[in-house]
Amino acid sequence: MANFDYGLELTNNSKVGWAFSLPRTETCVNATALCKRLCYGNGVRYQTNGQKDKRARNFRTCEFLLAEGGPELLAENLSMLVEQARPRDWLAARISGRKTAIPWTMRVHDIGDFYCADYVKAWTLTATKYTECKFWFYTRSFAPDELFDTLTKFASLPNCQGWLSVDSENYEQGILALCKAPAAVWKLALLQDSELASGVIPSLHGLEMELDIVSFPHHRSGRHAEPLRNPLLTVCPAVIGSLPLSPQKDSLRPCQACAFCLP
Ligand code: SF4
């Protein structure tokens, strides 16, 4: 029976702040076996019926809006989410010329990934409209095709930063995508598991370019793999506990305080 339960909803995450999520099964189109196994989305917090229903409803609604009106119609609806993510004091700050207490940010996909070019186009239209909001995302959707080309356009916006998520299984494909894209658009995010493939670090060293690489030691339930220390890598301070998580919606979240991954 068709499901007519529609609506787009944000998640407010104690590490990143406002984020939009989709179900992994439908949208992580280029996921590796390793990231499926280690994904933090496997954690209890993300597996409640409420969380799963929200992601499924978001996906169903994206598909419905794309079918009915293409990226433009979906962008209109995503715009409402971005407005919802405005800091509480946004208007007062605008009038007084001061900065807001916390920055206006949107992490695209706390869970899930970019699954088709039209969906990416909708986010591109949205981010183009809200230049004061900082968008950032990590993706494994970098197989060479229209989807990656469209994503590269999205990541090229001045208020957007895209990170190619690489791990022991897909680092060669990630490096290839990085090298084929225009310079200085993409950065790399490394999922560092406890048995990192021996070729990863030499391959990163072989890249002859200035490049930020953030490393996420695999973590689950407050424990994390021993962080690999290497001058090429910036270890995420939130993963190793140097920046405490914050449950308060209107307080500065670790990613907003650190801002390494933000545009
Ligand atoms: S490095 Fe900083 S901005 Fe990036 S995920 Fe970690 S805390 Fe967030």
PDB file of C-alpha atoms and ligand atoms in Angstrom:
ATOM      1  CA  MET A   1       0.000   0.000   0.000  1.00  0.00           C
ATOM      2  CA  ALA A   2       1.329   3.463  -0.872  1.00  0.00           C
ATOM      3  CA  ASN A   3       2.605   5.493   2.063  1.00  0.00           C
ATOM      4  CA  PHE A   4       1.346   9.092   1.967  1.00  0.00           C
ATOM      5  CA  ASP A   5       3.107  10.198   5.143  1.00  0.00           C
ATOM      6  CA  TYR A   6       5.214  13.115   3.874  1.00  0.00           C
ATOM      7  CA  GLY A   7       7.328  15.871   5.382  1.00  0.00           C
ATOM      8  CA  LEU A   8      10.933  16.996   5.666  1.00  0.00           C
ATOM      9  CA  GLU A   9      12.520  17.260   9.087  1.00  0.00           C
ATOM     10  CA  LEU A  10      15.908  18.188  10.461  1.00  0.00           C
ATOM     11  CA  THR A  11      17.891  16.426  13.132  1.00  0.00           C
ATOM     12  CA  ASN A  12      19.684  18.347  15.844  1.00  0.00           C
ATOM     13  CA  ASN A  13      22.859  16.548  16.671  1.00  0.00           C
ATOM     14  CA  SER A  14      24.997  17.236  19.761  1.00  0.00           C
ATOM     15  CA  LYS A  15      28.186  17.257  17.674  1.00  0.00           C
ATOM     16  CA  VAL A  16      27.254  19.039  14.453  1.00  0.00           C
ATOM     17  CA  GLY A  17      24.071  20.989  15.258  1.00  0.00           C
ATOM     18  CA  TRP A  18      21.406  21.062  12.521  1.00  0.00           C
ATOM     19  CA  ALA A  19      21.616  18.257   9.983  1.00  0.00           C
ATOM     20  CA  PHE A  20      19.457  16.570   7.371  1.00  0.00           C
ATOM     21  CA  SER A  21      19.360  12.768   7.194  1.00  0.00           C
ATOM     22  CA  LEU A  22      18.261  10.083   4.772  1.00  0.00           C
ATOM     23  CA  PRO A  23      18.086   6.285   5.040  1.00  0.00           C
ATOM     24  CA  ARG A  24      21.396   4.567   4.275  1.00  0.00           C
ATOM     25  CA  THR A  25      19.896   1.627   2.383  1.00  0.00           C
ATOM     26  CA  GLU A  26      18.352   3.811  -0.316  1.00  0.00           C
ATOM     27  CA  THR A  27      20.921   6.580  -0.543  1.00  0.00           C
ATOM     28  CA  CYS A  28      24.458   5.366   0.245  1.00  0.00           C
ATOM     29  CA  VAL A  29      24.896   4.373  -3.390  1.00  0.00           C
ATOM     30  CA  ASN A  30      28.675   3.999  -3.311  1.00  0.00           C
ATOM     31  CA  ALA A  31      29.158   2.776   0.253  1.00  0.00           C
ATOM     32  CA  THR A  32      32.013   0.367   0.936  1.00  0.00           C
ATOM     33  CA  ALA A  33      31.498  -2.835   2.891  1.00  0.00           C
ATOM     34  CA  LEU A  34      33.756  -1.329   5.553  1.00  0.00           C
ATOM     35  CA  CYS A  35      31.744   1.849   6.030  1.00  0.00           C
ATOM     36  CA  LYS A  36      28.513  -0.161   6.130  1.00  0.00           C
ATOM     37  CA  ARG A  37      30.018  -2.232   8.922  1.00  0.00           C
ATOM     38  CA  LEU A  38      31.551   0.647  10.889  1.00  0.00           C
ATOM     39  CA  CYS A  39      28.922   3.341  10.215  1.00  0.00           C
ATOM     40  CA  TYR A  40      27.937   5.185  13.397  1.00  0.00           C
ATOM     41  CA  GLY A  41      24.388   4.925  12.067  1.00  0.00           C
ATOM     42  CA  ASN A  42      24.467   1.353  13.353  1.00  0.00           C
ATOM     43  CA  GLY A  43      24.520   2.774  16.890  1.00  0.00           C
ATOM     44  CA  VAL A  44      21.445   2.418  19.121  1.00  0.00           C
ATOM     45  CA  ARG A  45      20.739   6.170  19.038  1.00  0.00           C
ATOM     46  CA  TYR A  46      20.129   6.066  15.284  1.00  0.00           C
ATOM     47  CA  GLN A  47      18.155   2.842  15.257  1.00  0.00           C
ATOM     48  CA  THR A  48      15.024   3.873  17.145  1.00  0.00           C
ATOM     49  CA  ASN A  49      11.768   3.605  15.181  1.00  0.00           C
ATOM     50  CA  GLY A  50      11.340   7.382  15.433  1.00  0.00           C
ATOM     51  CA  GLN A  51      14.738   8.072  13.837  1.00  0.00           C
ATOM     52  CA  LYS A  52      14.279   5.442  11.133  1.00  0.00           C
ATOM     53  CA  ASP A  53      10.760   6.720  10.313  1.00  0.00           C
ATOM     54  CA  LYS A  54      12.037  10.290  10.062  1.00  0.00           C
ATOM     55  CA  ARG A  55      14.771   9.309   7.585  1.00  0.00           C
ATOM     56  CA  ALA A  56      12.333   7.195   5.537  1.00  0.00           C
ATOM     57  CA  ARG A  57       9.811  10.075   5.453  1.00  0.00           C
ATOM     58  CA  ASN A  58      12.530  12.518   4.362  1.00  0.00           C
ATOM     59  CA  PHE A  59      13.500  10.212   1.500  1.00  0.00           C
ATOM     60  CA  ARG A  60       9.906   9.540   0.443  1.00  0.00           C
ATOM     61  CA  THR A  61       9.223  13.290   0.427  1.00  0.00           C
ATOM     62  CA  CYS A  62      12.375  14.094  -1.581  1.00  0.00           C
ATOM     63  CA  GLU A  63      11.356  11.521  -4.166  1.00  0.00           C
ATOM     64  CA  PHE A  64       7.784  12.828  -4.275  1.00  0.00           C
ATOM     65  CA  LEU A  65       8.847  16.458  -4.693  1.00  0.00           C
ATOM     66  CA  LEU A  66      11.455  15.633  -7.327  1.00  0.00           C
ATOM     67  CA  ALA A  67       8.860  13.660  -9.301  1.00  0.00           C
ATOM     68  CA  GLU A  68       6.249  16.423  -9.005  1.00  0.00           C
ATOM     69  CA  GLY A  69       8.375  19.486  -9.624  1.00  0.00           C
ATOM     70  CA  GLY A  70      12.028  18.577 -10.030  1.00  0.00           C
ATOM     71  CA  PRO A  71      14.941  20.119  -8.098  1.00  0.00           C
ATOM     72  CA  GLU A  72      13.202  23.526  -7.954  1.00  0.00           C
ATOM     73  CA  LEU A  73      10.251  22.189  -5.957  1.00  0.00           C
ATOM     74  CA  LEU A  74      12.473  20.210  -3.612  1.00  0.00           C
ATOM     75  CA  ALA A  75      14.693  23.282  -3.136  1.00  0.00           C
ATOM     76  CA  GLU A  76      11.654  25.306  -2.040  1.00  0.00           C
ATOM     77  CA  ASN A  77      11.021  22.771   0.687  1.00  0.00           C
ATOM     78  CA  LEU A  78      14.671  22.434   1.700  1.00  0.00           C
ATOM     79  CA  SER A  79      14.717  26.210   2.032  1.00  0.00           C
ATOM     80  CA  MET A  80      12.213  25.959   4.868  1.00  0.00           C
ATOM     81  CA  LEU A  81      14.588  23.633   6.697  1.00  0.00           C
ATOM     82  CA  VAL A  82      17.513  26.004   6.264  1.00  0.00           C
ATOM     83  CA  GLU A  83      15.412  28.853   7.648  1.00  0.00           C
ATOM     84  CA  GLN A  84      14.521  26.698  10.601  1.00  0.00           C
ATOM     85  CA  ALA A  85      18.245  26.278  11.298  1.00  0.00           C
ATOM     86  CA  ARG A  86      18.793  30.024  11.644  1.00  0.00           C
ATOM     87  CA  PRO A  87      20.316  30.922  15.016  1.00  0.00           C
ATOM     88  CA  ARG A  88      17.736  32.231  17.491  1.00  0.00           C
ATOM     89  CA  ASP A  89      19.262  35.746  17.513  1.00  0.00           C
ATOM     90  CA  TRP A  90      19.666  35.981  13.733  1.00  0.00           C
ATOM     91  CA  LEU A  91      17.266  38.889  13.184  1.00  0.00           C
ATOM     92  CA  ALA A  92      18.529  40.889  16.184  1.00  0.00           C
ATOM     93  CA  ALA A  93      22.118  40.359  15.031  1.00  0.00           C
ATOM     94  CA  ARG A  94      21.221  41.478  11.535  1.00  0.00           C
ATOM     95  CA  ILE A  95      19.609  44.675  12.789  1.00  0.00           C
ATOM     96  CA  SER A  96      22.404  45.514  15.216  1.00  0.00           C
ATOM     97  CA  GLY A  97      25.189  44.495  12.838  1.00  0.00           C
ATOM     98  CA  ARG A  98      26.581  42.020  15.372  1.00  0.00           C
ATOM     99  CA  LYS A  99      27.414  38.368  14.838  1.00  0.00           C
ATOM    100  CA  THR A 100      24.986  35.707  15.957  1.00  0.00           C
ATOM    101  CA  ALA A 101      25.925  33.848  19.155  1.00  0.00           C
ATOM    102  CA  ILE A 102      26.368  30.636  17.179  1.00  0.00           C
ATOM    103  CA  PRO A 103      26.987  30.396  13.415  1.00  0.00           C
ATOM    104  CA  TRP A 104      24.263  29.440  10.949  1.00  0.00           C
ATOM    105  CA  THR A 105      25.282  25.995   9.728  1.00  0.00           C
ATOM    106  CA  MET A 106      23.800  22.970   7.999  1.00  0.00           C
ATOM    107  CA  ARG A 107      25.433  19.579   7.779  1.00  0.00           C
ATOM    108  CA  VAL A 108      23.915  17.818   4.787  1.00  0.00           C
ATOM    109  CA  HIS A 109      23.497  14.219   5.917  1.00  0.00           C
ATOM    110  CA  ASP A 110      24.107  13.171   9.422  1.00  0.00           C
ATOM    111  CA  ILE A 111      23.144   9.757   7.992  1.00  0.00           C
ATOM    112  CA  GLY A 112      22.732   8.967   4.280  1.00  0.00           C
ATOM    113  CA  ASP A 113      24.357  10.299   1.123  1.00  0.00           C
ATOM    114  CA  PHE A 114      23.663  11.972  -2.222  1.00  0.00           C
ATOM    115  CA  TYR A 115      21.895   9.428  -4.378  1.00  0.00           C
ATOM    116  CA  CYS A 116      20.962  11.217  -7.639  1.00  0.00           C
ATOM    117  CA  ALA A 117      21.911  14.345  -9.548  1.00  0.00           C
ATOM    118  CA  ASP A 118      18.497  16.032  -9.205  1.00  0.00           C
ATOM    119  CA  TYR A 119      18.672  15.701  -5.438  1.00  0.00           C
ATOM    120  CA  VAL A 120      22.100  17.405  -5.483  1.00  0.00           C
ATOM    121  CA  LYS A 121      20.757  20.140  -7.751  1.00  0.00           C
ATOM    122  CA  ALA A 122      18.043  20.869  -5.179  1.00  0.00           C
ATOM    123  CA  TRP A 123      20.682  21.386  -2.463  1.00  0.00           C
ATOM    124  CA  THR A 124      22.744  23.537  -4.826  1.00  0.00           C
ATOM    125  CA  LEU A 125      19.754  25.806  -5.487  1.00  0.00           C
ATOM    126  CA  THR A 126      19.094  26.007  -1.756  1.00  0.00           C
ATOM    127  CA  ALA A 127      22.692  26.830  -0.785  1.00  0.00           C
ATOM    128  CA  THR A 128      22.870  29.435  -3.547  1.00  0.00           C
ATOM    129  CA  LYS A 129      19.876  31.171  -1.989  1.00  0.00           C
ATOM    130  CA  TYR A 130      21.193  31.094   1.608  1.00  0.00           C
ATOM    131  CA  THR A 131      24.705  32.454   1.232  1.00  0.00           C
ATOM    132  CA  GLU A 132      24.968  33.285   4.945  1.00  0.00           C
ATOM    133  CA  CYS A 133      24.479  29.662   5.956  1.00  0.00           C
ATOM    134  CA  LYS A 134      27.534  27.398   5.887  1.00  0.00           C
ATOM    135  CA  PHE A 135      26.873  23.975   4.357  1.00  0.00           C
ATOM    136  CA  TRP A 136      29.189  21.012   4.608  1.00  0.00           C
ATOM    137  CA  PHE A 137      29.026  17.326   3.800  1.00  0.00           C
ATOM    138  CA  TYR A 138      31.003  14.085   3.530  1.00  0.00           C
ATOM    139  CA  THR A 139      30.262  11.749   0.641  1.00  0.00           C
ATOM    140  CA  ARG A 140      31.212   8.445  -0.916  1.00  0.00           C
ATOM    141  CA  SER A 141      29.132   9.193  -4.034  1.00  0.00           C
ATOM    142  CA  PHE A 142      32.243   9.862  -6.090  1.00  0.00           C
ATOM    143  CA  ALA A 143      32.055   7.206  -8.794  1.00  0.00           C
ATOM    144  CA  PRO A 144      32.816   9.053 -12.059  1.00  0.00           C
ATOM    145  CA  ASP A 145      29.396   9.996 -13.418  1.00  0.00           C
ATOM    146  CA  GLU A 146      26.828  12.792 -13.594  1.00  0.00           C
ATOM    147  CA  LEU A 147      26.170  12.518  -9.866  1.00  0.00           C
ATOM    148  CA  PHE A 148      29.788  13.339  -8.988  1.00  0.00           C
ATOM    149  CA  ASP A 149      29.957  16.173 -11.539  1.00  0.00           C
ATOM    150  CA  THR A 150      26.843  17.706 -10.008  1.00  0.00           C
ATOM    151  CA  LEU A 151      28.241  17.248  -6.518  1.00  0.00           C
ATOM    152  CA  THR A 152      31.439  19.004  -7.556  1.00  0.00           C
ATOM    153  CA  LYS A 153      29.358  22.017  -8.603  1.00  0.00           C
ATOM    154  CA  PHE A 154      27.630  21.995  -5.214  1.00  0.00           C
ATOM    155  CA  ALA A 155      30.959  21.693  -3.385  1.00  0.00           C
ATOM    156  CA  SER A 156      32.339  24.619  -5.414  1.00  0.00           C
ATOM    157  CA  LEU A 157      29.910  27.124  -3.878  1.00  0.00           C
ATOM    158  CA  PRO A 158      31.720  29.556  -1.579  1.00  0.00           C
ATOM    159  CA  ASN A 159      29.427  28.717   1.348  1.00  0.00           C
ATOM    160  CA  CYS A 160      29.816  24.959   0.924  1.00  0.00           C
ATOM    161  CA  GLN A 161      32.591  22.480   1.705  1.00  0.00           C
ATOM    162  CA  GLY A 162      32.540  18.902   0.404  1.00  0.00           C
ATOM    163  CA  TRP A 163      34.704  16.083   1.757  1.00  0.00           C
ATOM    164  CA  LEU A 164      35.377  12.829  -0.070  1.00  0.00           C
ATOM    165  CA  SER A 165      35.028  10.070   2.499  1.00  0.00           C
ATOM    166  CA  VAL A 166      37.726   7.476   2.009  1.00  0.00           C
ATOM    167  CA  ASP A 167      38.609   4.313   3.855  1.00  0.00           C
ATOM    168  CA  SER A 168      40.812   1.256   3.413  1.00  0.00           C
ATOM    169  CA  GLU A 169      38.604   0.005   0.572  1.00  0.00           C
ATOM    170  CA  ASN A 170      37.890   3.060  -1.593  1.00  0.00           C
ATOM    171  CA  TYR A 171      40.888   5.386  -1.096  1.00  0.00           C
ATOM    172  CA  GLU A 172      42.188   4.860  -4.628  1.00  0.00           C
ATOM    173  CA  GLN A 173      38.825   5.741  -6.143  1.00  0.00           C
ATOM    174  CA  GLY A 174      38.602   8.779  -3.841  1.00  0.00           C
ATOM    175  CA  ILE A 175      42.060  10.026  -4.785  1.00  0.00           C
ATOM    176  CA  LEU A 176      41.239   9.584  -8.475  1.00  0.00           C
ATOM    177  CA  ALA A 177      38.047  11.628  -8.084  1.00  0.00           C
ATOM    178  CA  LEU A 178      39.957  14.315  -6.184  1.00  0.00           C
ATOM    179  CA  CYS A 179      42.593  14.578  -8.909  1.00  0.00           C
ATOM    180  CA  LYS A 180      40.056  14.750 -11.740  1.00  0.00           C
ATOM    181  CA  ALA A 181      37.967  17.507 -10.119  1.00  0.00           C
ATOM    182  CA  PRO A 182      38.928  21.188 -10.373  1.00  0.00           C
ATOM    183  CA  ALA A 183      41.676  22.119  -7.906  1.00  0.00           C
ATOM    184  CA  ALA A 184      40.820  23.149  -4.340  1.00  0.00           C
ATOM    185  CA  VAL A 185      37.174  22.053  -4.428  1.00  0.00           C
ATOM    186  CA  TRP A 186      37.327  18.815  -2.470  1.00  0.00           C
ATOM    187  CA  LYS A 187      39.074  17.789   0.724  1.00  0.00           C
ATOM    188  CA  LEU A 188      39.499  14.288   2.106  1.00  0.00           C
ATOM    189  CA  ALA A 189      37.959  12.656   5.168  1.00  0.00           C
ATOM    190  CA  LEU A 190      39.540   9.397   6.277  1.00  0.00           C
ATOM    191  CA  LEU A 191      37.665   6.740   8.209  1.00  0.00           C
ATOM    192  CA  GLN A 192      40.549   5.351  10.219  1.00  0.00           C
ATOM    193  CA  ASP A 193      39.788   1.834  11.356  1.00  0.00           C
ATOM    194  CA  SER A 194      42.172  -0.106  13.570  1.00  0.00           C
ATOM    195  CA  GLU A 195      43.551  -2.015  10.564  1.00  0.00           C
ATOM    196  CA  LEU A 196      44.075   0.752   8.040  1.00  0.00           C
ATOM    197  CA  ALA A 197      45.240  -0.671   4.676  1.00  0.00           C
ATOM    198  CA  SER A 198      49.003  -0.280   4.262  1.00  0.00           C
ATOM    199  CA  GLY A 199      48.612   1.660   0.979  1.00  0.00           C
ATOM    200  CA  VAL A 200      46.512   4.519   2.387  1.00  0.00           C
ATOM    201  CA  ILE A 201      49.157   6.751   3.956  1.00  0.00           C
ATOM    202  CA  PRO A 202      51.758   6.339   1.149  1.00  0.00           C
ATOM    203  CA  SER A 203      49.040   7.183  -1.402  1.00  0.00           C
ATOM    204  CA  LEU A 204      48.108  10.324   0.510  1.00  0.00           C
ATOM    205  CA  HIS A 205      51.787  11.273   0.713  1.00  0.00           C
ATOM    206  CA  GLY A 206      51.977  10.812  -3.059  1.00  0.00           C
ATOM    207  CA  LEU A 207      49.466  13.612  -3.620  1.00  0.00           C
ATOM    208  CA  GLU A 208      51.459  16.628  -4.608  1.00  0.00           C
ATOM    209  CA  MET A 209      49.017  19.289  -3.502  1.00  0.00           C
ATOM    210  CA  GLU A 210      48.077  21.346  -0.465  1.00  0.00           C
ATOM    211  CA  LEU A 211      45.197  19.407   1.007  1.00  0.00           C
ATOM    212  CA  ASP A 212      43.286  19.212   4.276  1.00  0.00           C
ATOM    213  CA  ILE A 213      42.656  15.651   5.387  1.00  0.00           C
ATOM    214  CA  VAL A 214      40.498  15.089   8.427  1.00  0.00           C
ATOM    215  CA  SER A 215      40.789  11.736  10.121  1.00  0.00           C
ATOM    216  CA  PHE A 216      38.000  10.075  12.056  1.00  0.00           C
ATOM    217  CA  PRO A 217      39.316   7.199  14.159  1.00  0.00           C
ATOM    218  CA  HIS A 218      36.509   4.654  14.190  1.00  0.00           C
ATOM    219  CA  HIS A 219      34.382   5.257  17.249  1.00  0.00           C
ATOM    220  CA  ARG A 220      31.342   3.710  18.862  1.00  0.00           C
ATOM    221  CA  SER A 221      29.740   4.076  22.296  1.00  0.00           C
ATOM    222  CA  GLY A 222      32.346   6.546  23.579  1.00  0.00           C
ATOM    223  CA  ARG A 223      35.342   4.404  22.505  1.00  0.00           C
ATOM    224  CA  HIS A 224      37.578   5.031  19.530  1.00  0.00           C
ATOM    225  CA  ALA A 225      40.430   3.377  17.647  1.00  0.00           C
ATOM    226  CA  GLU A 226      43.899   4.608  18.599  1.00  0.00           C
ATOM    227  CA  PRO A 227      44.317   7.759  16.436  1.00  0.00           C
ATOM    228  CA  LEU A 228      46.985   7.512  13.777  1.00  0.00           C
ATOM    229  CA  ARG A 229      49.356  10.457  14.197  1.00  0.00           C
ATOM    230  CA  ASN A 230      50.719  11.751  10.912  1.00  0.00           C
ATOM    231  CA  PRO A 231      51.506  15.316   9.769  1.00  0.00           C
ATOM    232  CA  LEU A 232      49.105  14.861   6.861  1.00  0.00           C
ATOM    233  CA  LEU A 233      46.137  14.160   9.103  1.00  0.00           C
ATOM    234  CA  THR A 234      44.050  16.376  11.350  1.00  0.00           C
ATOM    235  CA  VAL A 235      42.365  14.109  13.859  1.00  0.00           C
ATOM    236  CA  CYS A 236      38.798  15.192  14.603  1.00  0.00           C
ATOM    237  CA  PRO A 237      38.920  16.597  18.159  1.00  0.00           C
ATOM    238  CA  ALA A 238      35.305  15.679  18.856  1.00  0.00           C
ATOM    239  CA  VAL A 239      35.927  11.989  18.176  1.00  0.00           C
ATOM    240  CA  ILE A 240      38.833  11.775  20.608  1.00  0.00           C
ATOM    241  CA  GLY A 241      36.963  13.688  23.299  1.00  0.00           C
ATOM    242  CA  SER A 242      38.887  16.990  23.165  1.00  0.00           C
ATOM    243  CA  LEU A 243      35.662  18.861  22.398  1.00  0.00           C
ATOM    244  CA  PRO A 244      32.707  17.827  24.545  1.00  0.00           C
ATOM    245  CA  LEU A 245      29.324  17.159  22.917  1.00  0.00           C
ATOM    246  CA  SER A 246      26.600  19.637  23.774  1.00  0.00           C
ATOM    247  CA  PRO A 247      22.933  18.691  24.095  1.00  0.00           C
ATOM    248  CA  GLN A 248      21.713  22.340  24.084  1.00  0.00           C
ATOM    249  CA  LYS A 249      20.219  23.487  20.757  1.00  0.00           C
ATOM    250  CA  ASP A 250      21.300  27.111  21.169  1.00  0.00           C
ATOM    251  CA  SER A 251      24.834  26.472  22.354  1.00  0.00           C
ATOM    252  CA  LEU A 252      27.973  26.228  20.239  1.00  0.00           C
ATOM    253  CA  ARG A 253      28.356  22.639  19.046  1.00  0.00           C
ATOM    254  CA  PRO A 254      31.787  20.991  18.633  1.00  0.00           C
ATOM    255  CA  CYS A 255      31.775  21.330  14.831  1.00  0.00           C
ATOM    256  CA  GLN A 256      30.766  24.972  15.039  1.00  0.00           C
ATOM    257  CA  ALA A 257      33.541  25.650  17.583  1.00  0.00           C
ATOM    258  CA  CYS A 258      36.206  23.700  15.698  1.00  0.00           C
ATOM    259  CA  ALA A 259      35.011  24.684  12.187  1.00  0.00           C
ATOM    260  CA  PHE A 260      37.812  22.716  10.478  1.00  0.00           C
ATOM    261  CA  CYS A 261      35.335  20.997   8.148  1.00  0.00           C
ATOM    262  CA  LEU A 262      33.200  24.064   7.473  1.00  0.00           C
ATOM    263  CA  PRO A 263      33.642  26.355   4.444  1.00  0.00           C
TER     264      PRO A 263
HETATM  265  S1  SF4 B   1      37.197  18.116  12.658  1.00  0.00           S
HETATM  266 FE1  SF4 B   1      36.036  19.685  13.695  1.00  0.00          FE
HETATM  267  S2  SF4 B   1      34.465  20.367  12.205  1.00  0.00           S
HETATM  268 FE2  SF4 B   1      35.324  18.399  11.468  1.00  0.00          FE
HETATM  269  S3  SF4 B   1      33.912  16.824  12.272  1.00  0.00           S
HETATM  270 FE3  SF4 B   1      35.580  17.071  13.778  1.00  0.00          FE
HETATM  271  S4  SF4 B   1      34.817  18.609  15.259  1.00  0.00           S
HETATM  272 FE4  SF4 B   1      33.530  18.724  13.415  1.00  0.00          FE
END
